């Protein structure tokens, strides 16, 4: 990469940070804005084989690695008390489909209903809003065994029926529902690379040795069925429940902010193409009724066609968009990879993505570079491209080694920078209505090798049978920010330690 471009990039990034809010308080955010923290069922609940719960594809994928997790199933009262003491205004959690409906369809598990009722009621009794995700990588293994899960259209009906149970049992107390968590990553990683549940892929594209799957086709097929299931669920909620329950429903997408590696015409075009693949894949159908033209051209016949009726069903099927954002990446053109017959998602997209290491998942195993302007970029893109819909930041946080010090200063720096950047985006017109730190507790992480790397505000001692929770410095910082409306958050931070992957810098 040219030395000149590196220094121009450095200067640009530093210039952008001048506009990031360095001093702010809770009172600077709009009325009704909610601050909270998030977890997901398999990563936090434990009790994997108790009270009628059956395995999900995540259990199978990790061979029961989170059978105990943080044991929130038994410790939810303790955890909700911690949330209240921290000052959380909302808690975002997911429901385990196989805990609620053990066979994926059919009889509902009363003990599953009781647990989520207890959790929701406990939250509300402490003044904490319940924000619920219906699905986070964990459909019942029984449906995977029966018909292949999301590669079958049967999932549309089964998922809608599962959602119906959730709305009926819990919807009178839930503020927002998100249907599918980061389906763009789930489709690619689970059905193209084999690195997340259900672990499907095919040579030569999978990162692991997958025993079944088709990396060229299944990610697009799974995404197609996810779009239909989401839209079907939204229609059900709006027609049957929303007027009585007064909640809102949307979907949560994973969003890198994407920048060209160089200022070449090719890298600039590649960056726009990557936005279409990572983000437009789902948002364009939801906003406009069809996939981006770029995707249709690059993927060809392997991209399932949305019929006129399906387009009508999908278009506009959201009250809000959930944004999951951790960092910014750099995009390099790789047009020679395009192979319409035998490609996978990444060769179809025809780009190289630089996250900071050669291993595309390594960045989630170490501290993330603090690039808060990327969150502003994402929110500005949503505002400009999709008509400024309501947005919730559903996940944002910093990773550290699990056994690191409770003095997690880099997480404090990260949260301070990104919340300040969020405030700037709101002041610039973004209709963002909430922010949830990932994660409330140290969790069993899917790309963090279990408890090897964690994001929690609270340390969980997995070596202790009591699974003791201990507040980190970040928990104290977040609590002080939330509780003291007059406190100014003015910690000086270095906003970007690593402008580009070290292997691509010139010295």
mmCIF file of C-alpha atoms in Angstrom, residues 198-203 208-214:
data_model
loop_
_atom_site.group_PDB
_atom_site.id
_atom_site.type_symbol
_atom_site.label_atom_id
_atom_site.label_comp_id
_atom_site.label_asym_id
_atom_site.label_seq_id
_atom_site.Cartn_x
_atom_site.Cartn_y
_atom_site.Cartn_z
ATOM 1 C CA UNK A 198 -25.056 -25.431 12.093
ATOM 2 C CA UNK A 199 -21.548 -25.816 10.637
ATOM 3 C CA UNK A 200 -22.360 -26.452 6.992
ATOM 4 C CA UNK A 201 -19.967 -25.820 4.094
ATOM 5 C CA UNK A 202 -18.299 -27.519 1.151
ATOM 6 C CA UNK A 203 -14.756 -27.656 -0.266
ATOM 7 C CA UNK A 208 -13.274 -26.164 8.606
ATOM 8 C CA UNK A 209 -13.685 -29.688 7.232
ATOM 9 C CA UNK A 210 -17.446 -29.749 6.845
ATOM 10 C CA UNK A 211 -19.207 -33.066 6.361
ATOM 11 C CA UNK A 212 -22.228 -31.618 4.574
ATOM 12 C CA UNK A 213 -23.402 -28.469 2.860
ATOM 13 C CA UNK A 214 -22.998 -26.381 -0.287
#
